[in-house]
Every structure is written in C-alpha cells, then in structure tokens.
PDB file of N, CA and C in Angstrom:
ATOM      1  N   MET A  23      22.474  28.466 -10.936  1.00  0.00           N
ATOM      2  CA  MET A  23      21.613  27.398 -11.496  1.00  0.00           C
ATOM      3  C   MET A  23      20.280  27.260 -10.836  1.00  0.00           C
ATOM      4  N   ASP A  24      20.494  27.231  -9.219  1.00  0.00           N
ATOM      5  CA  ASP A  24      19.415  26.931  -8.261  1.00  0.00           C
ATOM      6  C   ASP A  24      18.329  28.058  -8.156  1.00  0.00           C
ATOM      7  N   GLN A  25      19.020  29.158  -8.262  1.00  0.00           N
ATOM      8  CA  GLN A  25      18.270  30.295  -8.729  1.00  0.00           C
ATOM      9  C   GLN A  25      17.030  30.589  -9.866  1.00  0.00           C
ATOM     10  N   ALA A  26      18.430  30.369 -11.213  1.00  0.00           N
ATOM     11  CA  ALA A  26      17.634  30.143 -11.979  1.00  0.00           C
ATOM     12  C   ALA A  26      16.467  29.149 -12.223  1.00  0.00           C
ATOM     13  N   ALA A  27      16.559  28.244 -11.993  1.00  0.00           N
ATOM     14  CA  ALA A  27      15.583  27.140 -11.763  1.00  0.00           C
ATOM     15  C   ALA A  27      13.957  27.885 -11.179  1.00  0.00           C
ATOM     16  N   LEU A  28      13.945  28.745 -10.317  1.00  0.00           N
ATOM     17  CA  LEU A  28      13.235  28.844  -9.612  1.00  0.00           C
ATOM     18  C   LEU A  28      12.020  30.268 -10.557  1.00  0.00           C
ATOM     19  N   THR A  29      13.067  30.382 -11.631  1.00  0.00           N
ATOM     20  CA  THR A  29      12.194  31.537 -12.495  1.00  0.00           C
ATOM     21  C   THR A  29      10.919  31.120 -13.348  1.00  0.00           C
ATOM     22  N   GLU A  30      10.046  31.743 -13.967  1.00  0.00           N
ATOM     23  CA  GLU A  30       9.187  30.826 -14.735  1.00  0.00           C
ATOM     24  C   GLU A  30       9.698  30.864 -16.349  1.00  0.00           C
ATOM     25  N   LYS A  31      10.703  31.561 -16.460  1.00  0.00           N
ATOM     26  CA  LYS A  31      11.566  31.504 -17.956  1.00  0.00           C
ATOM     27  C   LYS A  31      11.821  30.172 -17.765  1.00  0.00           C
ATOM     28  N   TRP A  32      12.949  29.953 -16.585  1.00  0.00           N
ATOM     29  CA  TRP A  32      13.547  28.723 -16.843  1.00  0.00           C
ATOM     30  C   TRP A  32      12.530  27.735 -16.832  1.00  0.00           C
ATOM     31  N   LYS A  33      11.492  27.674 -15.998  1.00  0.00           N
ATOM     32  CA  LYS A  33      10.621  26.500 -15.926  1.00  0.00           C
ATOM     33  C   LYS A  33       9.767  26.106 -17.301  1.00  0.00           C
ATOM     34  N   ALA A  34       9.780  27.278 -18.211  1.00  0.00           N
ATOM     35  CA  ALA A  34       9.630  27.069 -19.493  1.00  0.00           C
ATOM     36  C   ALA A  34      10.383  26.364 -20.558  1.00  0.00           C
ATOM     37  N   ILE A  35      11.538  26.765 -20.247  1.00  0.00           N
ATOM     38  CA  ILE A  35      12.378  26.523 -21.238  1.00  0.00           C
ATOM     39  C   ILE A  35      12.636  25.111 -20.946  1.00  0.00           C
ATOM     40  N   LEU A  36      12.655  24.543 -19.398  1.00  0.00           N
ATOM     41  CA  LEU A  36      12.957  22.882 -19.003  1.00  0.00           C
ATOM     42  C   LEU A  36      11.994  22.086 -19.626  1.00  0.00           C
ATOM     43  N   HIS A  37      10.350  22.577 -19.305  1.00  0.00           N
ATOM     44  CA  HIS A  37       9.479  21.557 -20.223  1.00  0.00           C
ATOM     45  C   HIS A  37       9.658  21.791 -21.358  1.00  0.00           C
ATOM     46  N   GLU A  38       9.996  22.664 -21.913  1.00  0.00           N
ATOM     47  CA  GLU A  38      10.144  22.822 -23.635  1.00  0.00           C
ATOM     48  C   GLU A  38      10.940  21.763 -24.158  1.00  0.00           C
ATOM     49  N   GLU A  39      12.302  21.891 -23.391  1.00  0.00           N
ATOM     50  CA  GLU A  39      13.396  21.135 -23.627  1.00  0.00           C
ATOM     51  C   GLU A  39      12.957  19.278 -23.515  1.00  0.00           C
ATOM     52  N   SER A  40      12.468  19.644 -22.227  1.00  0.00           N
ATOM     53  CA  SER A  40      11.454  18.083 -22.050  1.00  0.00           C
ATOM     54  C   SER A  40      11.013  17.040 -23.293  1.00  0.00           C
ATOM     55  N   LEU A  41       9.952  18.089 -23.558  1.00  0.00           N
ATOM     56  CA  LEU A  41       8.983  17.824 -24.870  1.00  0.00           C
ATOM     57  C   LEU A  41       9.994  17.266 -26.182  1.00  0.00           C
ATOM     58  N   ASN A  42      11.145  18.441 -26.515  1.00  0.00           N
ATOM     59  CA  ASN A  42      11.643  18.158 -27.390  1.00  0.00           C
ATOM     60  C   ASN A  42      12.695  16.831 -27.337  1.00  0.00           C
ATOM     61  N   LEU A  43      13.084  16.497 -26.119  1.00  0.00           N
ATOM     62  CA  LEU A  43      13.450  14.927 -25.929  1.00  0.00           C
ATOM     63  C   LEU A  43      12.960  13.934 -26.584  1.00  0.00           C
ATOM     64  N   ILE A  44      11.679  14.302 -25.831  1.00  0.00           N
ATOM     65  CA  ILE A  44      10.459  13.076 -26.108  1.00  0.00           C
ATOM     66  C   ILE A  44       9.998  12.968 -27.659  1.00  0.00           C
ATOM     67  N   ARG A  45      10.054  14.541 -28.546  1.00  0.00           N
ATOM     68  CA  ARG A  45       9.860  14.581 -29.936  1.00  0.00           C
ATOM     69  C   ARG A  45      11.352  13.493 -30.752  1.00  0.00           C
ATOM     70  N   ASN A  46      12.297  14.328 -30.447  1.00  0.00           N
ATOM     71  CA  ASN A  46      13.563  13.927 -31.163  1.00  0.00           C
ATOM     72  C   ASN A  46      13.874  12.658 -31.147  1.00  0.00           C
ATOM     73  N   THR A  47      13.919  12.074 -29.768  1.00  0.00           N
ATOM     74  CA  THR A  47      13.911  10.167 -29.438  1.00  0.00           C
ATOM     75  C   THR A  47      12.553   9.524 -30.100  1.00  0.00           C
ATOM     76  N   ASN A  48      11.670  10.058 -30.749  1.00  0.00           N
ATOM     77  CA  ASN A  48      10.587   9.129 -31.067  1.00  0.00           C
ATOM     78  C   ASN A  48      10.326   8.384 -30.288  1.00  0.00           C
ATOM     79  N   ALA A  49       9.849   8.776 -28.765  1.00  0.00           N
ATOM     80  CA  ALA A  49       9.577   8.040 -28.156  1.00  0.00           C
ATOM     81  C   ALA A  49       8.273   7.614 -28.070  1.00  0.00           C
ATOM     82  N   GLU A  50       7.686   6.231 -27.810  1.00  0.00           N
ATOM     83  CA  GLU A  50       6.369   5.770 -27.951  1.00  0.00           C
ATOM     84  C   GLU A  50       5.799   6.435 -26.375  1.00  0.00           C
ATOM     85  N   ILE A  51       4.678   6.599 -26.389  1.00  0.00           N
ATOM     86  CA  ILE A  51       3.988   6.815 -25.487  1.00  0.00           C
ATOM     87  C   ILE A  51       2.249   6.058 -25.790  1.00  0.00           C
ATOM     88  N   SER A  52       2.568   5.008 -25.145  1.00  0.00           N
ATOM     89  CA  SER A  52       1.154   4.221 -25.038  1.00  0.00           C
ATOM     90  C   SER A  52       0.131   4.512 -24.560  1.00  0.00           C
ATOM     91  N   PRO A  53      -1.030   5.071 -24.615  1.00  0.00           N
ATOM     92  CA  PRO A  53      -2.315   5.108 -23.490  1.00  0.00           C
ATOM     93  C   PRO A  53      -3.206   4.020 -23.160  1.00  0.00           C
ATOM     94  N   VAL A  54      -3.675   3.887 -21.743  1.00  0.00           N
ATOM     95  CA  VAL A  54      -4.123   3.227 -21.403  1.00  0.00           C
ATOM     96  C   VAL A  54      -5.714   3.386 -21.326  1.00  0.00           C
ATOM     97  N   TYR A  55      -6.421   1.978 -21.582  1.00  0.00           N
ATOM     98  CA  TYR A  55      -8.052   2.459 -21.785  1.00  0.00           C
ATOM     99  C   TYR A  55      -8.989   2.579 -20.591  1.00  0.00           C
ATOM    100  N   ALA A  56      -9.802   2.902 -20.556  1.00  0.00           N
ATOM    101  CA  ALA A  56     -10.933   3.159 -19.047  1.00  0.00           C
ATOM    102  C   ALA A  56     -12.001   3.550 -19.820  1.00  0.00           C
ATOM    103  N   LYS A  57     -13.192   2.403 -20.469  1.00  0.00           N
ATOM    104  CA  LYS A  57     -14.368   2.539 -20.995  1.00  0.00           C
ATOM    105  C   LYS A  57     -14.101   3.512 -22.195  1.00  0.00           C
ATOM    106  N   ASP A  58     -13.114   2.665 -22.908  1.00  0.00           N
ATOM    107  CA  ASP A  58     -12.632   3.194 -24.347  1.00  0.00           C
ATOM    108  C   ASP A  58     -12.448   4.684 -24.626  1.00  0.00           C
ATOM    109  N   LYS A  59     -11.970   5.352 -23.473  1.00  0.00           N
ATOM    110  CA  LYS A  59     -11.530   6.527 -23.045  1.00  0.00           C
ATOM    111  C   LYS A  59      -9.699   6.414 -23.143  1.00  0.00           C
ATOM    112  N   PRO A  60      -9.118   7.105 -24.125  1.00  0.00           N
ATOM    113  CA  PRO A  60      -7.387   6.818 -23.939  1.00  0.00           C
ATOM    114  C   PRO A  60      -7.050   7.982 -22.843  1.00  0.00           C
ATOM    115  N   TYR A  61      -6.405   7.090 -21.964  1.00  0.00           N
ATOM    116  CA  TYR A  61      -5.360   8.029 -21.312  1.00  0.00           C
ATOM    117  C   TYR A  61      -4.116   7.503 -20.589  1.00  0.00           C
ATOM    118  N   ILE A  62      -3.113   8.814 -20.438  1.00  0.00           N
ATOM    119  CA  ILE A  62      -1.553   8.739 -20.518  1.00  0.00           C
ATOM    120  C   ILE A  62      -1.305   8.720 -19.170  1.00  0.00           C
ATOM    121  N   PRO A  63      -0.493   7.713 -18.453  1.00  0.00           N
ATOM    122  CA  PRO A  63      -0.556   7.292 -17.272  1.00  0.00           C
ATOM    123  C   PRO A  63       1.312   8.034 -16.913  1.00  0.00           C
ATOM    124  N   VAL A  64       0.931   8.938 -15.903  1.00  0.00           N
ATOM    125  CA  VAL A  64       1.876   9.513 -15.231  1.00  0.00           C
ATOM    126  C   VAL A  64       2.151   8.948 -13.720  1.00  0.00           C
ATOM    127  N   ASP A  65       3.496   8.516 -13.613  1.00  0.00           N
ATOM    128  CA  ASP A  65       3.894   7.895 -12.082  1.00  0.00           C
ATOM    129  C   ASP A  65       5.125   8.871 -11.541  1.00  0.00           C
ATOM    130  N   LEU A  66       4.440   9.743 -10.516  1.00  0.00           N
ATOM    131  CA  LEU A  66       5.578  10.671 -10.213  1.00  0.00           C
ATOM    132  C   LEU A  66       6.289   9.815  -8.491  1.00  0.00           C
ATOM    133  N   ASP A  67       7.855   9.910  -8.632  1.00  0.00           N
ATOM    134  CA  ASP A  67       8.399   9.136  -7.837  1.00  0.00           C
ATOM    135  C   ASP A  67       9.691   9.950  -7.383  1.00  0.00           C
ATOM    136  N   VAL A  68      10.226  10.280  -6.325  1.00  0.00           N
ATOM    137  CA  VAL A  68      11.831  10.392  -6.043  1.00  0.00           C
ATOM    138  C   VAL A  68      12.773   9.451  -6.391  1.00  0.00           C
ATOM    139  N   SER A  69      13.839   9.637  -6.070  1.00  0.00           N
ATOM    140  CA  SER A  69      14.631   8.127  -6.367  1.00  0.00           C
ATOM    141  C   SER A  69      15.805   8.979  -5.258  1.00  0.00           C
ATOM    142  N   PRO A  70      15.890   8.571  -3.967  1.00  0.00           N
ATOM    143  CA  PRO A  70      16.982   8.830  -3.260  1.00  0.00           C
ATOM    144  C   PRO A  70      17.952   8.614  -3.530  1.00  0.00           C
ATOM    145  N   PHE A  71      19.083   9.740  -4.031  1.00  0.00           N
ATOM    146  CA  PHE A  71      20.784   9.485  -3.423  1.00  0.00           C
ATOM    147  C   PHE A  71      21.960   9.650  -2.584  1.00  0.00           C
ATOM    148  N   ASP A  72      22.553   8.884  -2.204  1.00  0.00           N
ATOM    149  CA  ASP A  72      23.227   8.222  -1.061  1.00  0.00           C
ATOM    150  C   ASP A  72      24.638   9.660  -1.734  1.00  0.00           C
ATOM    151  N   ASN A  73      24.521  10.814  -0.754  1.00  0.00           N
ATOM    152  CA  ASN A  73      25.688  11.588  -0.678  1.00  0.00           C
ATOM    153  C   ASN A  73      26.100  11.989   0.025  1.00  0.00           C
ATOM    154  N   SER A  74      26.191  10.800   1.076  1.00  0.00           N
ATOM    155  CA  SER A  74      26.963  10.975   2.951  1.00  0.00           C
ATOM    156  C   SER A  74      28.734  10.837   2.744  1.00  0.00           C
ATOM    157  N   LYS A  75      29.073  10.864   1.789  1.00  0.00           N
ATOM    158  CA  LYS A  75      30.814  10.785   1.615  1.00  0.00           C
ATOM    159  C   LYS A  75      30.996  11.651   0.826  1.00  0.00           C
ATOM    160  N   THR A  76      30.033  13.008   0.729  1.00  0.00           N
ATOM    161  CA  THR A  76      30.868  13.671  -0.297  1.00  0.00           C
ATOM    162  C   THR A  76      30.800  14.888   0.531  1.00  0.00           C
ATOM    163  N   LYS A  77      30.865  16.383  -0.677  1.00  0.00           N
ATOM    164  CA  LYS A  77      30.862  17.640   0.202  1.00  0.00           C
ATOM    165  C   LYS A  77      30.196  18.191  -0.623  1.00  0.00           C
ATOM    166  N   LYS A  78      28.629  17.751  -1.288  1.00  0.00           N
ATOM    167  CA  LYS A  78      27.580  18.505  -1.806  1.00  0.00           C
ATOM    168  C   LYS A  78      26.908  19.008  -1.057  1.00  0.00           C
ATOM    169  N   GLU A  79      26.922  20.292  -1.719  1.00  0.00           N
ATOM    170  CA  GLU A  79      26.120  21.169  -0.753  1.00  0.00           C
ATOM    171  C   GLU A  79      24.557  20.902  -1.451  1.00  0.00           C
ATOM    172  N   GLY A  80      23.706  21.419  -0.002  1.00  0.00           N
ATOM    173  CA  GLY A  80      22.270  20.881  -0.128  1.00  0.00           C
ATOM    174  C   GLY A  80      21.347  19.494   0.152  1.00  0.00           C
ATOM    175  N   VAL A  81      22.655  19.082   0.302  1.00  0.00           N
ATOM    176  CA  VAL A  81      21.965  17.480   1.055  1.00  0.00           C
ATOM    177  C   VAL A  81      21.070  17.586   2.117  1.00  0.00           C
ATOM    178  N   GLU A  82      20.511  16.476   2.282  1.00  0.00           N
ATOM    179  CA  GLU A  82      19.363  16.407   3.567  1.00  0.00           C
ATOM    180  C   GLU A  82      19.142  15.119   4.008  1.00  0.00           C
ATOM    181  N   ARG A  83      18.221  14.581   5.012  1.00  0.00           N
ATOM    182  CA  ARG A  83      18.418  13.368   5.235  1.00  0.00           C
ATOM    183  C   ARG A  83      17.252  12.995   4.767  1.00  0.00           C
ATOM    184  N   THR A  84      17.632  11.557   3.862  1.00  0.00           N
ATOM    185  CA  THR A  84      16.245  11.168   2.708  1.00  0.00           C
ATOM    186  C   THR A  84      15.680  10.298   3.579  1.00  0.00           C
ATOM    187  N   TYR A  85      14.491   9.831   2.967  1.00  0.00           N
ATOM    188  CA  TYR A  85      13.309   8.435   4.138  1.00  0.00           C
ATOM    189  C   TYR A  85      14.538   7.650   3.759  1.00  0.00           C
ATOM    190  N   LYS A  86      15.366   7.080   3.204  1.00  0.00           N
ATOM    191  CA  LYS A  86      16.199   5.835   3.425  1.00  0.00           C
ATOM    192  C   LYS A  86      17.315   6.157   4.266  1.00  0.00           C
ATOM    193  N   GLY A  87      17.352   7.201   5.074  1.00  0.00           N
ATOM    194  CA  GLY A  87      17.781   7.498   6.168  1.00  0.00           C
ATOM    195  C   GLY A  87      19.810   7.528   5.706  1.00  0.00           C
ATOM    196  N   CYS A  88      19.600   8.055   5.026  1.00  0.00           N
ATOM    197  CA  CYS A  88      20.951   8.587   4.612  1.00  0.00           C
ATOM    198  C   CYS A  88      21.109  10.058   3.753  1.00  0.00           C
ATOM    199  N   ASP A  89      22.243  10.562   4.012  1.00  0.00           N
ATOM    200  CA  ASP A  89      22.262  12.296   3.523  1.00  0.00           C
ATOM    201  C   ASP A  89      22.628  12.244   1.898  1.00  0.00           C
ATOM    202  N   GLY A  90      21.512  12.819   1.629  1.00  0.00           N
ATOM    203  CA  GLY A  90      21.565  12.988  -0.225  1.00  0.00           C
ATOM    204  C   GLY A  90      20.736  13.755  -0.650  1.00  0.00           C
ATOM    205  N   TYR A  91      19.827  13.536  -1.704  1.00  0.00           N
ATOM    206  CA  TYR A  91      18.768  14.829  -2.021  1.00  0.00           C
ATOM    207  C   TYR A  91      17.884  13.497  -2.791  1.00  0.00           C
ATOM    208  N   ALA A  92      16.729  13.992  -3.290  1.00  0.00           N
ATOM    209  CA  ALA A  92      16.068  12.887  -4.040  1.00  0.00           C
ATOM    210  C   ALA A  92      14.926  13.863  -4.781  1.00  0.00           C
ATOM    211  N   PRO A  93      15.868  13.779  -6.181  1.00  0.00           N
ATOM    212  CA  PRO A  93      15.371  14.391  -7.574  1.00  0.00           C
ATOM    213  C   PRO A  93      13.817  13.315  -7.499  1.00  0.00           C
ATOM    214  N   MET A  94      13.249  14.275  -8.479  1.00  0.00           N
ATOM    215  CA  MET A  94      11.577  13.837  -8.972  1.00  0.00           C
ATOM    216  C   MET A  94      12.062  13.237 -10.210  1.00  0.00           C
ATOM    217  N   PHE A  95      11.023  12.309 -10.692  1.00  0.00           N
ATOM    218  CA  PHE A  95      11.079  11.655 -12.087  1.00  0.00           C
ATOM    219  C   PHE A  95       9.407  11.251 -12.196  1.00  0.00           C
ATOM    220  N   ALA A  96       9.157  11.168 -13.460  1.00  0.00           N
ATOM    221  CA  ALA A  96       8.331  11.277 -13.711  1.00  0.00           C
ATOM    222  C   ALA A  96       8.427  10.274 -15.301  1.00  0.00           C
ATOM    223  N   TYR A  97       7.444   8.923 -14.737  1.00  0.00           N
ATOM    224  CA  TYR A  97       7.347   7.790 -15.791  1.00  0.00           C
ATOM    225  C   TYR A  97       5.995   8.007 -16.711  1.00  0.00           C
ATOM    226  N   ILE A  98       6.023   8.271 -17.898  1.00  0.00           N
ATOM    227  CA  ILE A  98       5.288   8.326 -18.950  1.00  0.00           C
ATOM    228  C   ILE A  98       4.713   7.095 -19.585  1.00  0.00           C
ATOM    229  N   GLY A  99       3.246   6.624 -19.990  1.00  0.00           N
ATOM    230  CA  GLY A  99       3.118   6.299 -20.551  1.00  0.00           C
ATOM    231  C   GLY A  99       3.092   4.477 -20.017  1.00  0.00           C
ATOM    232  N   GLN A 100       2.654   3.967 -21.031  1.00  0.00           N
ATOM    233  CA  GLN A 100       2.921   2.356 -20.417  1.00  0.00           C
ATOM    234  C   GLN A 100       4.284   1.934 -20.454  1.00  0.00           C
ATOM    235  N   GLU A 101       4.851   2.781 -21.215  1.00  0.00           N
ATOM    236  CA  GLU A 101       6.607   2.367 -21.368  1.00  0.00           C
ATOM    237  C   GLU A 101       7.147   3.048 -20.368  1.00  0.00           C
ATOM    238  N   GLY A 102       7.022   3.928 -19.742  1.00  0.00           N
ATOM    239  CA  GLY A 102       7.382   4.291 -18.529  1.00  0.00           C
ATOM    240  C   GLY A 102       8.777   5.045 -19.094  1.00  0.00           C
ATOM    241  N   TYR A 103       8.395   5.792 -19.858  1.00  0.00           N
ATOM    242  CA  TYR A 103       9.190   6.876 -20.368  1.00  0.00           C
ATOM    243  C   TYR A 103       9.724   7.662 -19.319  1.00  0.00           C
ATOM    244  N   CYS A 104      10.876   8.041 -19.131  1.00  0.00           N
ATOM    245  CA  CYS A 104      11.173   8.526 -17.320  1.00  0.00           C
ATOM    246  C   CYS A 104      11.705   9.969 -17.838  1.00  0.00           C
ATOM    247  N   LEU A 105      11.013  11.156 -17.157  1.00  0.00           N
ATOM    248  CA  LEU A 105      11.693  11.956 -17.436  1.00  0.00           C
ATOM    249  C   LEU A 105      11.802  12.644 -16.050  1.00  0.00           C
ATOM    250  N   HIS A 106      13.219  13.711 -15.555  1.00  0.00           N
ATOM    251  CA  HIS A 106      13.392  14.659 -14.582  1.00  0.00           C
ATOM    252  C   HIS A 106      12.221  15.545 -14.487  1.00  0.00           C
ATOM    253  N   VAL A 107      11.721  15.605 -13.364  1.00  0.00           N
ATOM    254  CA  VAL A 107      11.204  16.545 -12.844  1.00  0.00           C
ATOM    255  C   VAL A 107      11.775  17.415 -11.802  1.00  0.00           C
ATOM    256  N   GLU A 108      11.861  19.036 -11.983  1.00  0.00           N
ATOM    257  CA  GLU A 108      11.593  20.173 -10.878  1.00  0.00           C
ATOM    258  C   GLU A 108      10.478  20.402 -10.381  1.00  0.00           C
ATOM    259  N   MET A 109      10.434  20.830  -9.269  1.00  0.00           N
ATOM    260  CA  MET A 109       9.439  20.898  -8.593  1.00  0.00           C
ATOM    261  C   MET A 109       9.663  22.352  -8.157  1.00  0.00           C
TER     262      MET A 109
END
C-alpha cells in the first residue's frame, strides 16, 4: 500500500474519493470573507499517534517525544471538516 500511494494514479484516486466523501455527506463548507471576496480556509496539521508499545513498522520519533507516526489532516471551511492528507 505504501508503494501504491506514491503513484500518481493512486493519488488521483485518493483525491477523488475525498471529494466524493464531502459530496456524499453533504458537508457544509462555508467561506470566510475578506474585502467581500469568499475564501475557503484550509488548516493543515499533523496529529501524532503514540505507537511506542507496538510492533508497527515505519514508526519514528515524533515531536511529542514518543515513537509513532504523525498523519497529516486538513481542516476545511469554517466548520473544520476534516480530511486525512497523504503527502
């Protein structure tokens, strides 16, 4: 799966399915306005997961000082609709 996620075809599928999730759940994504122009806020952040006591492969030291991984999430719109982001 890790190798597949690196290909452009899989990236396209992940992006398409993320958009389908937003559409199918009728997620409200409200803009903020600046000088009467609408903008959709997007906040990107990692969320460290502690995997210190597991045998999970690929874990590294996180900035929180534990062994784990830190997937990236995007929070979209004023509502903070959350998506997992693959980099």
